[in-house]
mmCIF file of C-alpha atoms and ligand atoms in Angstrom:
data_model
loop_
_atom_site.group_PDB
_atom_site.id
_atom_site.type_symbol
_atom_site.label_atom_id
_atom_site.label_comp_id
_atom_site.label_asym_id
_atom_site.label_seq_id
_atom_site.Cartn_x
_atom_site.Cartn_y
_atom_site.Cartn_z
ATOM 1 C CA MET A 19 102.362 45.579 -69.187
ATOM 2 C CA THR A 20 98.762 44.673 -68.403
ATOM 3 C CA MET A 21 98.312 42.444 -65.928
ATOM 4 C CA GLU A 22 95.767 39.031 -66.212
ATOM 5 C CA LYS A 23 92.745 40.035 -63.558
ATOM 6 C CA ALA A 24 92.306 37.897 -61.120
ATOM 7 C CA ASN A 25 88.831 35.270 -62.340
ATOM 8 C CA LEU A 26 86.232 36.828 -60.094
ATOM 9 C CA ASP A 27 82.581 37.897 -61.213
ATOM 10 C CA TRP A 28 83.530 40.876 -60.972
ATOM 11 C CA SER A 29 79.093 42.450 -60.975
ATOM 12 C CA ASN A 30 78.342 40.156 -58.720
ATOM 13 C CA ILE A 31 81.283 40.232 -55.732
ATOM 14 C CA GLY A 32 79.560 41.720 -52.720
ATOM 15 C CA PHE A 33 80.640 43.882 -49.651
ATOM 16 C CA GLY A 34 82.967 40.588 -47.841
ATOM 17 C CA TYR A 35 86.917 39.791 -47.373
ATOM 18 C CA ILE A 36 87.615 38.114 -50.499
ATOM 19 C CA LYS A 37 91.663 36.941 -49.960
ATOM 20 C CA THR A 38 94.715 38.839 -52.764
ATOM 21 C CA ASP A 39 97.742 38.207 -53.406
ATOM 22 C CA TYR A 40 99.366 40.431 -50.554
ATOM 23 C CA ASN A 41 99.370 42.904 -48.018
ATOM 24 C CA VAL A 42 102.197 44.691 -46.307
ATOM 25 C CA ARG A 43 103.330 45.591 -43.242
ATOM 26 C CA CYS A 44 105.450 48.322 -41.393
ATOM 27 C CA TYR A 45 106.111 47.783 -37.208
ATOM 28 C CA TYR A 46 106.739 50.470 -34.466
ATOM 29 C CA ARG A 47 110.032 50.060 -32.433
ATOM 30 C CA ASN A 48 111.868 51.198 -30.489
ATOM 31 C CA GLY A 49 110.253 54.577 -30.350
ATOM 32 C CA GLN A 50 110.500 54.451 -34.528
ATOM 33 C CA TRP A 51 109.023 52.646 -37.660
ATOM 34 C CA GLY A 52 110.822 50.568 -38.981
ATOM 35 C CA ALA A 53 111.586 48.713 -43.181
ATOM 36 C CA ILE A 54 108.323 48.006 -45.132
ATOM 37 C CA GLU A 55 107.477 44.554 -45.400
ATOM 38 C CA VAL A 56 106.147 42.530 -48.100
ATOM 39 C CA SER A 57 103.917 39.665 -46.850
ATOM 40 C CA SER A 58 101.374 37.108 -48.021
ATOM 41 C CA ASP A 59 100.419 35.640 -45.172
ATOM 42 C CA GLU A 60 96.877 36.477 -44.197
ATOM 43 C CA ASN A 61 97.590 35.415 -40.016
ATOM 44 C CA ILE A 62 99.730 37.812 -37.744
ATOM 45 C CA PRO A 63 101.787 36.606 -35.420
ATOM 46 C CA LEU A 64 100.493 38.606 -31.864
ATOM 47 C CA HIS A 65 101.735 38.374 -27.829
ATOM 48 C CA MET A 66 98.497 37.424 -25.837
ATOM 49 C CA ALA A 67 98.766 40.475 -24.215
ATOM 50 C CA ALA A 68 99.021 42.770 -26.418
ATOM 51 C CA THR A 69 96.946 45.936 -25.659
ATOM 52 C CA CYS A 70 94.828 45.795 -29.220
ATOM 53 C CA LEU A 71 93.674 42.406 -28.015
ATOM 54 C CA HIS A 72 92.249 43.173 -24.290
ATOM 55 C CA TYR A 73 91.827 47.019 -24.223
ATOM 56 C CA GLY A 74 91.295 47.926 -27.567
ATOM 57 C CA GLN A 75 94.493 49.712 -28.606
ATOM 58 C CA GLU A 76 93.858 50.014 -31.899
ATOM 59 C CA ALA A 77 92.658 52.534 -34.603
ATOM 60 C CA PHE A 78 92.154 51.768 -38.800
ATOM 61 C CA GLU A 79 91.105 53.188 -41.904
ATOM 62 C CA GLY A 80 88.740 52.881 -45.650
ATOM 63 C CA LEU A 81 90.066 53.995 -48.482
ATOM 64 C CA LYS A 82 89.379 53.224 -52.348
ATOM 65 C CA ALA A 83 91.076 52.298 -55.463
ATOM 66 C CA PHE A 84 89.515 52.472 -58.249
ATOM 67 C CA THR A 85 89.895 51.268 -62.629
ATOM 68 C CA GLY A 86 89.330 54.780 -64.208
ATOM 69 C CA LYS A 87 88.144 55.234 -67.710
ATOM 70 C CA ASP A 88 91.127 55.422 -69.169
ATOM 71 C CA GLY A 89 92.299 51.350 -67.269
ATOM 72 C CA ARG A 90 94.998 53.742 -64.657
ATOM 73 C CA ILE A 91 93.966 52.683 -60.985
ATOM 74 C CA ARG A 92 93.641 56.347 -59.217
ATOM 75 C CA ILE A 93 93.578 56.120 -54.906
ATOM 76 C CA PHE A 94 91.267 57.678 -52.972
ATOM 77 C CA ARG A 95 92.447 60.835 -50.947
ATOM 78 C CA ALA A 96 94.362 58.370 -49.085
ATOM 79 C CA GLU A 97 96.319 62.099 -47.106
ATOM 80 C CA ALA A 98 92.976 62.199 -45.598
ATOM 81 C CA ASN A 99 92.698 59.018 -44.603
ATOM 82 C CA ALA A 100 96.136 59.197 -43.450
ATOM 83 C CA GLU A 101 95.787 62.701 -41.029
ATOM 84 C CA ARG A 102 92.920 60.284 -39.947
ATOM 85 C CA MET A 103 94.491 57.925 -38.726
ATOM 86 C CA GLN A 104 97.277 60.186 -37.538
ATOM 87 C CA ALA A 105 94.438 62.279 -35.050
ATOM 88 C CA THR A 106 92.659 58.210 -33.961
ATOM 89 C CA SER A 107 96.455 57.431 -32.963
ATOM 90 C CA ASP A 108 96.927 60.944 -30.502
ATOM 91 C CA ALA A 109 93.364 60.220 -29.334
ATOM 92 C CA THR A 110 94.260 56.344 -27.783
ATOM 93 C CA LEU A 111 98.287 57.054 -27.284
ATOM 94 C CA MET A 112 99.548 54.943 -30.418
ATOM 95 C CA PRO A 113 102.463 56.447 -32.261
ATOM 96 C CA ARG A 114 101.585 58.545 -35.582
ATOM 97 C CA VAL A 115 101.675 56.310 -38.620
ATOM 98 C CA PRO A 116 103.275 59.619 -40.892
ATOM 99 C CA THR A 117 101.969 60.602 -43.826
ATOM 100 C CA GLU A 118 104.618 59.612 -46.837
ATOM 101 C CA LEU A 119 105.347 56.401 -45.155
ATOM 102 C CA PHE A 120 100.729 55.933 -45.259
ATOM 103 C CA VAL A 121 100.548 56.859 -48.017
ATOM 104 C CA GLU A 122 103.375 55.318 -49.335
ATOM 105 C CA MET A 123 102.270 51.458 -48.458
ATOM 106 C CA VAL A 124 99.232 52.438 -49.238
ATOM 107 C CA LYS A 125 100.340 53.000 -53.127
ATOM 108 C CA ARG A 126 102.252 48.933 -52.888
ATOM 109 C CA VAL A 127 99.518 47.312 -52.037
ATOM 110 C CA VAL A 128 97.752 48.312 -54.677
ATOM 111 C CA LYS A 129 100.680 47.414 -56.967
ATOM 112 C CA LEU A 130 101.444 44.566 -55.637
ATOM 113 C CA ASN A 131 97.182 43.355 -55.569
ATOM 114 C CA GLU A 132 97.150 44.976 -58.650
ATOM 115 C CA ARG A 133 94.762 42.174 -61.008
ATOM 116 C CA PHE A 134 92.813 42.280 -57.433
ATOM 117 C CA VAL A 135 91.530 46.404 -58.118
ATOM 118 C CA PRO A 136 88.339 45.712 -60.210
ATOM 119 C CA PRO A 137 88.286 46.982 -64.591
ATOM 120 C CA TYR A 138 86.388 49.708 -65.228
ATOM 121 C CA GLY A 139 82.622 49.639 -65.333
ATOM 122 C CA SER A 140 81.801 46.118 -63.394
ATOM 123 C CA GLY A 141 80.720 47.559 -60.259
ATOM 124 C CA ALA A 142 83.393 46.976 -58.337
ATOM 125 C CA VAL A 143 86.824 48.348 -56.735
ATOM 126 C CA LEU A 144 89.271 48.314 -54.216
ATOM 127 C CA TYR A 145 88.770 48.765 -50.706
ATOM 128 C CA ILE A 146 91.982 49.482 -48.802
ATOM 129 C CA ARG A 147 91.977 48.603 -45.385
ATOM 130 C CA PRO A 148 95.293 49.984 -43.466
ATOM 131 C CA LEU A 149 94.966 49.135 -39.533
ATOM 132 C CA LEU A 150 97.042 50.146 -36.475
ATOM 133 C CA ILE A 151 97.431 47.757 -33.321
ATOM 134 C CA GLY A 152 99.394 47.848 -30.091
ATOM 135 C CA THR A 153 101.144 44.315 -30.185
ATOM 136 C CA GLY A 154 103.705 45.472 -26.809
ATOM 137 C CA ALA A 155 101.768 43.183 -24.018
ATOM 138 C CA GLN A 156 100.900 45.048 -21.080
ATOM 139 C CA LEU A 157 98.308 43.191 -17.805
ATOM 140 C CA GLY A 158 98.333 47.246 -16.653
ATOM 141 C CA VAL A 159 96.110 49.947 -19.031
ATOM 142 C CA HIS A 160 98.780 51.331 -20.102
ATOM 143 C CA PRO A 161 99.655 51.686 -24.426
ATOM 144 C CA ALA A 162 101.990 49.697 -25.487
ATOM 145 C CA SER A 163 105.155 49.731 -26.561
ATOM 146 C CA GLU A 164 104.961 48.610 -29.758
ATOM 147 C CA TYR A 165 102.563 48.524 -32.850
ATOM 148 C CA LEU A 166 102.059 46.461 -36.178
ATOM 149 C CA PHE A 167 100.629 49.103 -38.746
ATOM 150 C CA LEU A 168 99.671 46.779 -41.912
ATOM 151 C CA ILE A 169 97.541 47.021 -45.163
ATOM 152 C CA LEU A 170 94.909 44.458 -46.426
ATOM 153 C CA VAL A 171 92.885 45.123 -49.526
ATOM 154 C CA SER A 172 89.723 43.232 -50.638
ATOM 155 C CA PRO A 173 87.673 43.592 -54.264
ATOM 156 C CA VAL A 174 84.518 44.857 -52.969
ATOM 157 C CA GLY A 175 80.801 45.494 -54.433
ATOM 158 C CA PRO A 176 77.957 47.658 -52.880
ATOM 159 C CA TYR A 177 78.220 48.184 -48.895
ATOM 160 C CA PHE A 178 74.420 48.207 -48.382
ATOM 161 C CA LYS A 179 71.491 46.602 -50.701
ATOM 162 C CA GLY A 180 71.406 47.312 -54.356
ATOM 163 C CA GLY A 181 74.173 50.652 -54.220
ATOM 164 C CA PHE A 182 72.880 53.469 -55.686
ATOM 165 C CA ALA A 183 69.010 52.644 -54.787
ATOM 166 C CA VAL A 184 67.117 53.483 -51.734
ATOM 167 C CA THR A 185 66.372 51.716 -48.258
ATOM 168 C CA PRO A 186 65.213 51.975 -45.341
ATOM 169 C CA TYR A 187 67.132 53.116 -42.215
ATOM 170 C CA ALA A 188 65.924 52.604 -38.338
ATOM 171 C CA ILE A 189 66.505 54.595 -35.379
ATOM 172 C CA ILE A 190 67.471 52.913 -32.447
ATOM 173 C CA ARG A 191 67.035 54.975 -29.161
ATOM 174 C CA GLN A 192 67.841 51.652 -27.112
ATOM 175 C CA TYR A 193 71.438 51.269 -27.252
ATOM 176 C CA ASP A 194 74.597 54.294 -27.324
ATOM 177 C CA ARG A 195 76.923 53.738 -30.204
ATOM 178 C CA THR A 196 79.375 56.592 -28.844
ATOM 179 C CA ALA A 197 79.688 59.099 -26.331
ATOM 180 C CA PRO A 198 79.440 62.749 -26.696
ATOM 181 C CA LEU A 199 83.040 63.572 -25.367
ATOM 182 C CA GLY A 200 84.522 59.795 -26.336
ATOM 183 C CA MET A 201 85.651 58.098 -29.477
ATOM 184 C CA GLY A 202 82.564 58.799 -32.014
ATOM 185 C CA SER A 203 85.115 61.096 -34.210
ATOM 186 C CA PHE A 204 88.008 58.527 -34.224
ATOM 187 C CA LYS A 205 88.034 55.388 -36.050
ATOM 188 C CA VAL A 206 88.739 53.169 -33.570
ATOM 189 C CA GLY A 207 87.433 49.130 -33.900
ATOM 190 C CA GLY A 208 85.006 49.376 -29.749
ATOM 191 C CA ASN A 209 83.456 51.943 -32.028
ATOM 192 C CA TYR A 210 81.941 49.012 -34.008
ATOM 193 C CA ALA A 211 81.654 47.135 -31.488
ATOM 194 C CA ALA A 212 79.099 48.870 -29.442
ATOM 195 C CA SER A 213 76.863 49.354 -32.809
ATOM 196 C CA LEU A 214 76.666 45.704 -33.714
ATOM 197 C CA ARG A 215 73.428 45.164 -30.849
ATOM 198 C CA ALA A 216 72.100 48.220 -33.264
ATOM 199 C CA ASN A 217 72.859 46.931 -36.723
ATOM 200 C CA LYS A 218 71.266 42.993 -35.582
ATOM 201 C CA MET A 219 68.403 43.996 -34.512
ATOM 202 C CA ALA A 220 67.736 47.229 -37.962
ATOM 203 C CA HIS A 221 69.015 44.441 -39.950
ATOM 204 C CA ASP A 222 66.784 41.066 -38.457
ATOM 205 C CA LEU A 223 64.045 43.732 -38.421
ATOM 206 C CA GLY A 224 64.536 44.241 -42.318
ATOM 207 C CA TYR A 225 66.187 48.012 -42.024
ATOM 208 C CA SER A 226 70.125 48.671 -44.594
ATOM 209 C CA CYS A 227 71.799 49.960 -40.718
ATOM 210 C CA GLU A 228 70.694 51.296 -37.932
ATOM 211 C CA PHE A 229 70.433 55.767 -37.615
ATOM 212 C CA TYR A 230 72.127 56.849 -34.308
ATOM 213 C CA LEU A 231 70.357 60.078 -32.497
ATOM 214 C CA ASP A 232 73.269 62.395 -30.184
ATOM 215 C CA SER A 233 73.904 60.071 -26.625
ATOM 216 C CA LYS A 234 73.210 62.731 -24.669
ATOM 217 C CA GLU A 235 70.015 64.352 -25.081
ATOM 218 C CA LYS A 236 68.533 62.310 -28.538
ATOM 219 C CA LYS A 237 66.989 65.395 -29.802
ATOM 220 C CA TYR A 238 69.798 65.790 -32.823
ATOM 221 C CA ILE A 239 70.717 63.336 -35.679
ATOM 222 C CA ASP A 240 73.864 62.417 -35.525
ATOM 223 C CA GLU A 241 74.779 59.617 -38.000
ATOM 224 C CA ALA A 242 74.503 55.803 -39.788
ATOM 225 C CA GLY A 243 76.377 53.054 -38.091
ATOM 226 C CA ALA A 244 78.672 53.025 -40.950
ATOM 227 C CA ALA A 245 78.324 56.541 -42.592
ATOM 228 C CA ASN A 246 77.620 59.959 -42.760
ATOM 229 C CA PHE A 247 74.093 61.338 -42.501
ATOM 230 C CA PHE A 248 73.281 64.448 -45.358
ATOM 231 C CA GLY A 249 69.655 66.566 -46.144
ATOM 232 C CA ILE A 250 68.355 68.044 -48.623
ATOM 233 C CA LYS A 251 66.029 70.479 -48.871
ATOM 234 C CA ASN A 252 65.876 74.259 -50.858
ATOM 235 C CA ASP A 253 69.562 73.375 -52.995
ATOM 236 C CA THR A 254 70.669 73.285 -49.387
ATOM 237 C CA TYR A 255 72.959 70.168 -48.403
ATOM 238 C CA VAL A 256 72.820 70.146 -45.078
ATOM 239 C CA THR A 257 75.087 67.517 -42.487
ATOM 240 C CA PRO A 258 74.988 67.426 -38.621
ATOM 241 C CA ALA A 259 78.331 68.776 -36.767
ATOM 242 C CA SER A 260 78.334 66.925 -33.853
ATOM 243 C CA THR A 261 81.365 65.497 -31.318
ATOM 244 C CA SER A 262 79.859 62.277 -31.874
ATOM 245 C CA ILE A 263 80.942 61.288 -35.424
ATOM 246 C CA LEU A 264 82.791 60.157 -38.045
ATOM 247 C CA PRO A 265 84.446 63.317 -39.493
ATOM 248 C CA SER A 266 84.170 61.479 -42.768
ATOM 249 C CA VAL A 267 85.911 62.229 -46.055
ATOM 250 C CA THR A 268 83.177 60.991 -48.569
ATOM 251 C CA ASN A 269 81.434 63.964 -46.620
ATOM 252 C CA ASP A 270 83.439 66.950 -46.433
ATOM 253 C CA SER A 271 84.177 65.634 -50.765
ATOM 254 C CA LEU A 272 80.421 65.733 -51.010
ATOM 255 C CA GLN A 273 80.345 69.073 -48.898
ATOM 256 C CA ARG A 274 82.601 70.795 -52.027
ATOM 257 C CA VAL A 275 81.163 68.980 -55.242
ATOM 258 C CA ALA A 276 78.334 70.233 -53.695
ATOM 259 C CA ARG A 277 79.191 74.303 -53.660
ATOM 260 C CA ASP A 278 80.497 73.243 -57.224
ATOM 261 C CA LEU A 279 76.754 72.376 -58.123
ATOM 262 C CA GLY A 280 76.005 75.682 -57.010
ATOM 263 C CA MET A 281 74.047 74.611 -53.719
ATOM 264 C CA LYS A 282 74.666 76.117 -50.189
ATOM 265 C CA VAL A 283 76.193 74.100 -48.134
ATOM 266 C CA GLU A 284 75.470 73.751 -43.990
ATOM 267 C CA LYS A 285 77.149 71.809 -41.529
ATOM 268 C CA ARG A 286 75.173 72.206 -37.841
ATOM 269 C CA ARG A 287 73.233 70.482 -35.256
ATOM 270 C CA ILE A 288 70.437 68.874 -37.246
ATOM 271 C CA PRO A 289 67.270 68.459 -34.866
ATOM 272 C CA LEU A 290 65.545 65.314 -34.935
ATOM 273 C CA GLU A 291 62.151 67.095 -35.871
ATOM 274 C CA GLU A 292 64.085 68.068 -38.869
ATOM 275 C CA LEU A 293 64.456 65.252 -40.967
ATOM 276 C CA GLU A 294 60.403 66.143 -41.338
ATOM 277 C CA THR A 295 61.355 69.016 -43.546
ATOM 278 C CA PHE A 296 64.246 67.225 -46.213
ATOM 279 C CA GLU A 297 62.912 66.372 -49.780
ATOM 280 C CA GLU A 298 66.066 64.391 -49.384
ATOM 281 C CA ALA A 299 68.712 62.137 -47.710
ATOM 282 C CA GLY A 300 71.585 60.300 -47.648
ATOM 283 C CA ALA A 301 74.276 58.112 -45.721
ATOM 284 C CA CYS A 302 77.815 59.306 -47.216
ATOM 285 C CA GLY A 303 80.971 56.919 -47.156
ATOM 286 C CA THR A 304 83.782 55.077 -48.313
ATOM 287 C CA ALA A 305 82.177 51.895 -48.136
ATOM 288 C CA ALA A 306 78.269 53.056 -48.919
ATOM 289 C CA VAL A 307 79.609 56.210 -51.384
ATOM 290 C CA ILE A 308 76.167 57.870 -52.022
ATOM 291 C CA SER A 309 73.580 55.626 -50.436
ATOM 292 C CA PRO A 310 69.704 57.478 -50.870
ATOM 293 C CA ILE A 311 67.745 57.332 -47.958
ATOM 294 C CA GLU A 312 63.615 56.069 -48.634
ATOM 295 C CA ARG A 313 62.756 56.325 -44.814
ATOM 296 C CA ILE A 314 63.954 56.322 -41.737
ATOM 297 C CA ASP A 315 61.477 54.777 -38.103
ATOM 298 C CA ASP A 316 62.134 55.817 -35.439
ATOM 299 C CA ILE A 317 61.201 52.326 -34.139
ATOM 300 C CA GLU A 318 60.370 53.108 -30.642
ATOM 301 C CA THR A 319 58.066 56.682 -31.208
ATOM 302 C CA GLY A 320 56.770 54.660 -34.432
ATOM 303 C CA LYS A 321 56.919 58.083 -36.215
ATOM 304 C CA SER A 322 58.530 57.726 -39.995
ATOM 305 C CA TYR A 323 60.541 60.307 -41.886
ATOM 306 C CA VAL A 324 60.054 59.494 -45.617
ATOM 307 C CA PHE A 325 61.666 61.460 -48.215
ATOM 308 C CA ALA A 326 61.914 58.756 -51.275
ATOM 309 C CA LYS A 327 58.279 58.603 -51.494
ATOM 310 C CA ASP A 328 58.511 57.613 -55.711
ATOM 311 C CA GLY A 329 61.045 55.280 -54.355
ATOM 312 C CA LYS A 330 63.694 56.938 -55.620
ATOM 313 C CA PRO A 331 66.962 58.757 -55.176
ATOM 314 C CA GLY A 332 65.825 62.700 -55.412
ATOM 315 C CA PRO A 333 67.302 64.591 -57.823
ATOM 316 C CA TRP A 334 70.076 66.193 -55.999
ATOM 317 C CA SER A 335 71.172 62.924 -55.072
ATOM 318 C CA ARG A 336 71.818 61.964 -58.331
ATOM 319 C CA HIS A 337 74.102 64.739 -58.864
ATOM 320 C CA LEU A 338 76.391 64.167 -56.460
ATOM 321 C CA TYR A 339 76.668 61.232 -56.692
ATOM 322 C CA ASP A 340 77.902 60.967 -60.448
ATOM 323 C CA ALA A 341 80.141 64.195 -59.463
ATOM 324 C CA ILE A 342 81.673 62.501 -56.725
ATOM 325 C CA THR A 343 82.423 59.164 -59.142
ATOM 326 C CA ALA A 344 83.233 60.757 -62.206
ATOM 327 C CA ILE A 345 86.831 62.371 -59.527
ATOM 328 C CA GLN A 346 87.108 58.179 -58.389
ATOM 329 C CA PHE A 347 87.158 56.953 -62.313
ATOM 330 C CA GLY A 348 88.924 59.250 -63.680
ATOM 331 C CA GLU A 349 85.447 60.776 -65.604
ATOM 332 C CA ALA A 350 85.862 64.216 -65.118
ATOM 333 C CA GLU A 351 88.755 67.021 -63.122
ATOM 334 C CA ASP A 352 90.683 66.187 -60.195
ATOM 335 C CA LYS A 353 90.438 69.657 -59.508
ATOM 336 C CA TYR A 354 90.895 69.624 -55.564
ATOM 337 C CA GLY A 355 93.882 66.542 -56.418
ATOM 338 C CA TRP A 356 92.534 64.216 -54.670
ATOM 339 C CA ILE A 357 93.006 61.866 -56.331
ATOM 340 C CA THR A 358 96.770 59.234 -56.670
ATOM 341 C CA MET A 359 97.749 57.857 -59.459
ATOM 342 C CA LEU A 360 99.238 54.612 -59.141
ATOM 343 C CA GLU A 361 101.989 55.427 -61.583
ATOM 344 C CA ASP A 362 103.219 58.477 -60.238
HETATM 345 N N1 PLP B 57 80.873 57.350 -40.217
HETATM 346 C C1 PLP B 57 81.135 56.267 -39.999
HETATM 347 C C2 PLP B 57 80.881 55.666 -38.812
HETATM 348 C C3 PLP B 57 81.776 54.808 -40.218
HETATM 349 O O1 PLP B 57 82.161 54.226 -40.564
HETATM 350 C C4 PLP B 57 82.178 56.512 -41.847
HETATM 351 C C5 PLP B 57 83.393 55.353 -42.619
HETATM 352 O O2 PLP B 57 84.185 54.993 -42.910
HETATM 353 C C6 PLP B 57 81.672 56.819 -42.000
HETATM 354 C C7 PLP B 57 81.095 57.476 -41.418
HETATM 355 C C8 PLP B 57 82.443 57.879 -43.476
HETATM 356 O O3 PLP B 57 83.675 58.126 -43.303
HETATM 357 P P1 PLP B 57 84.607 58.170 -44.819
HETATM 358 O O4 PLP B 57 83.852 58.886 -45.660
HETATM 359 O O5 PLP B 57 85.541 58.429 -44.951
HETATM 360 O O6 PLP B 57 84.976 56.847 -45.401
HETATM 361 C C1 COI B 58 84.676 53.040 -44.462
HETATM 362 O O1 COI B 58 83.232 52.897 -45.161
HETATM 363 O O2 COI B 58 85.389 53.082 -44.743
HETATM 364 C C2 COI B 58 83.696 51.763 -43.571
HETATM 365 O O3 COI B 58 84.355 51.581 -42.387
HETATM 366 C C3 COI B 58 82.019 51.746 -43.332
HETATM 367 C C4 COI B 58 82.805 49.833 -43.055
HETATM 368 C C5 COI B 58 83.053 49.164 -43.347
HETATM 369 C C6 COI B 58 83.212 49.996 -41.417
#
């Protein structure tokens, strides 16, 4: 049975919160996860001394569901997001959400909100936001004994202006977002709080996003505020190895797709000066997909690294974008088992 879609102007929605019908929740109490609960309430009851509020004991994830060319709904790499959230749980002393529970809840929340999954070809998709928070009260800095895992969804359009169009990025040196042995490789809200000033500065100056160098030496490329970095030269996809960047599921997928397209792949430290040598560059992530980078301006030194002289995405970026979105929309074979079909 086909369900009637929500009355939204699908082609003109941005990346913002849109209310849907349901969210799903699961509580961790007395050392175990309870039953999955379905809620239509957008609010959560929370103790005022909950650890998530005072000490940032929380983790979140981001993944997407797509309506395929065949009309069927596909969820991209849910297991990989479950595993990354488990790594964040370990880093913040929270209980792990088992992969089966995570995937089950993702499927439930997408199914319950099926009328909000944007139609094929509309340019919009369904963003899925899992959230794990310490709900137990503590006054001292200690992990909570109770937790809530919830998943909300929202239809979204492109994260960066114009979608697959080149935009400029700004290196902001005056604020560090993460530390070399800190939490940068985990998806905790504190990293994003730490990015707000640099992000605002970049936006105020007319850039799409702020861009970070390694915080210890300011010599190497780290990542953009909400996406990893890749550079392309000599048919090679080069992406940073760093202890302070998020291990992006999109980047991992693109590395495999790049090899399939006949590219070489290098994951290593990228010295800042090497930016001059790239023929193309992009930011990649769930929200960003691939956002081709026009240029990166180093605000403090005034140096500019230009990748798209003609103002257009480069050919490899286009091939990579087409290849990954073809898998997500069911137009190409899912040969790595990345897709969970909603009805499976
Ligand atoms: N880096 C940061 C800081 C992010 O917030 C994100 C978004 O999740 C990414 C990279 C991209 O990761 P993924 O491809 O798993 O969405
Ligand atoms: C994502 O790409 O899923 C993100 O988390 C980016 C941002 C909205 C924080």
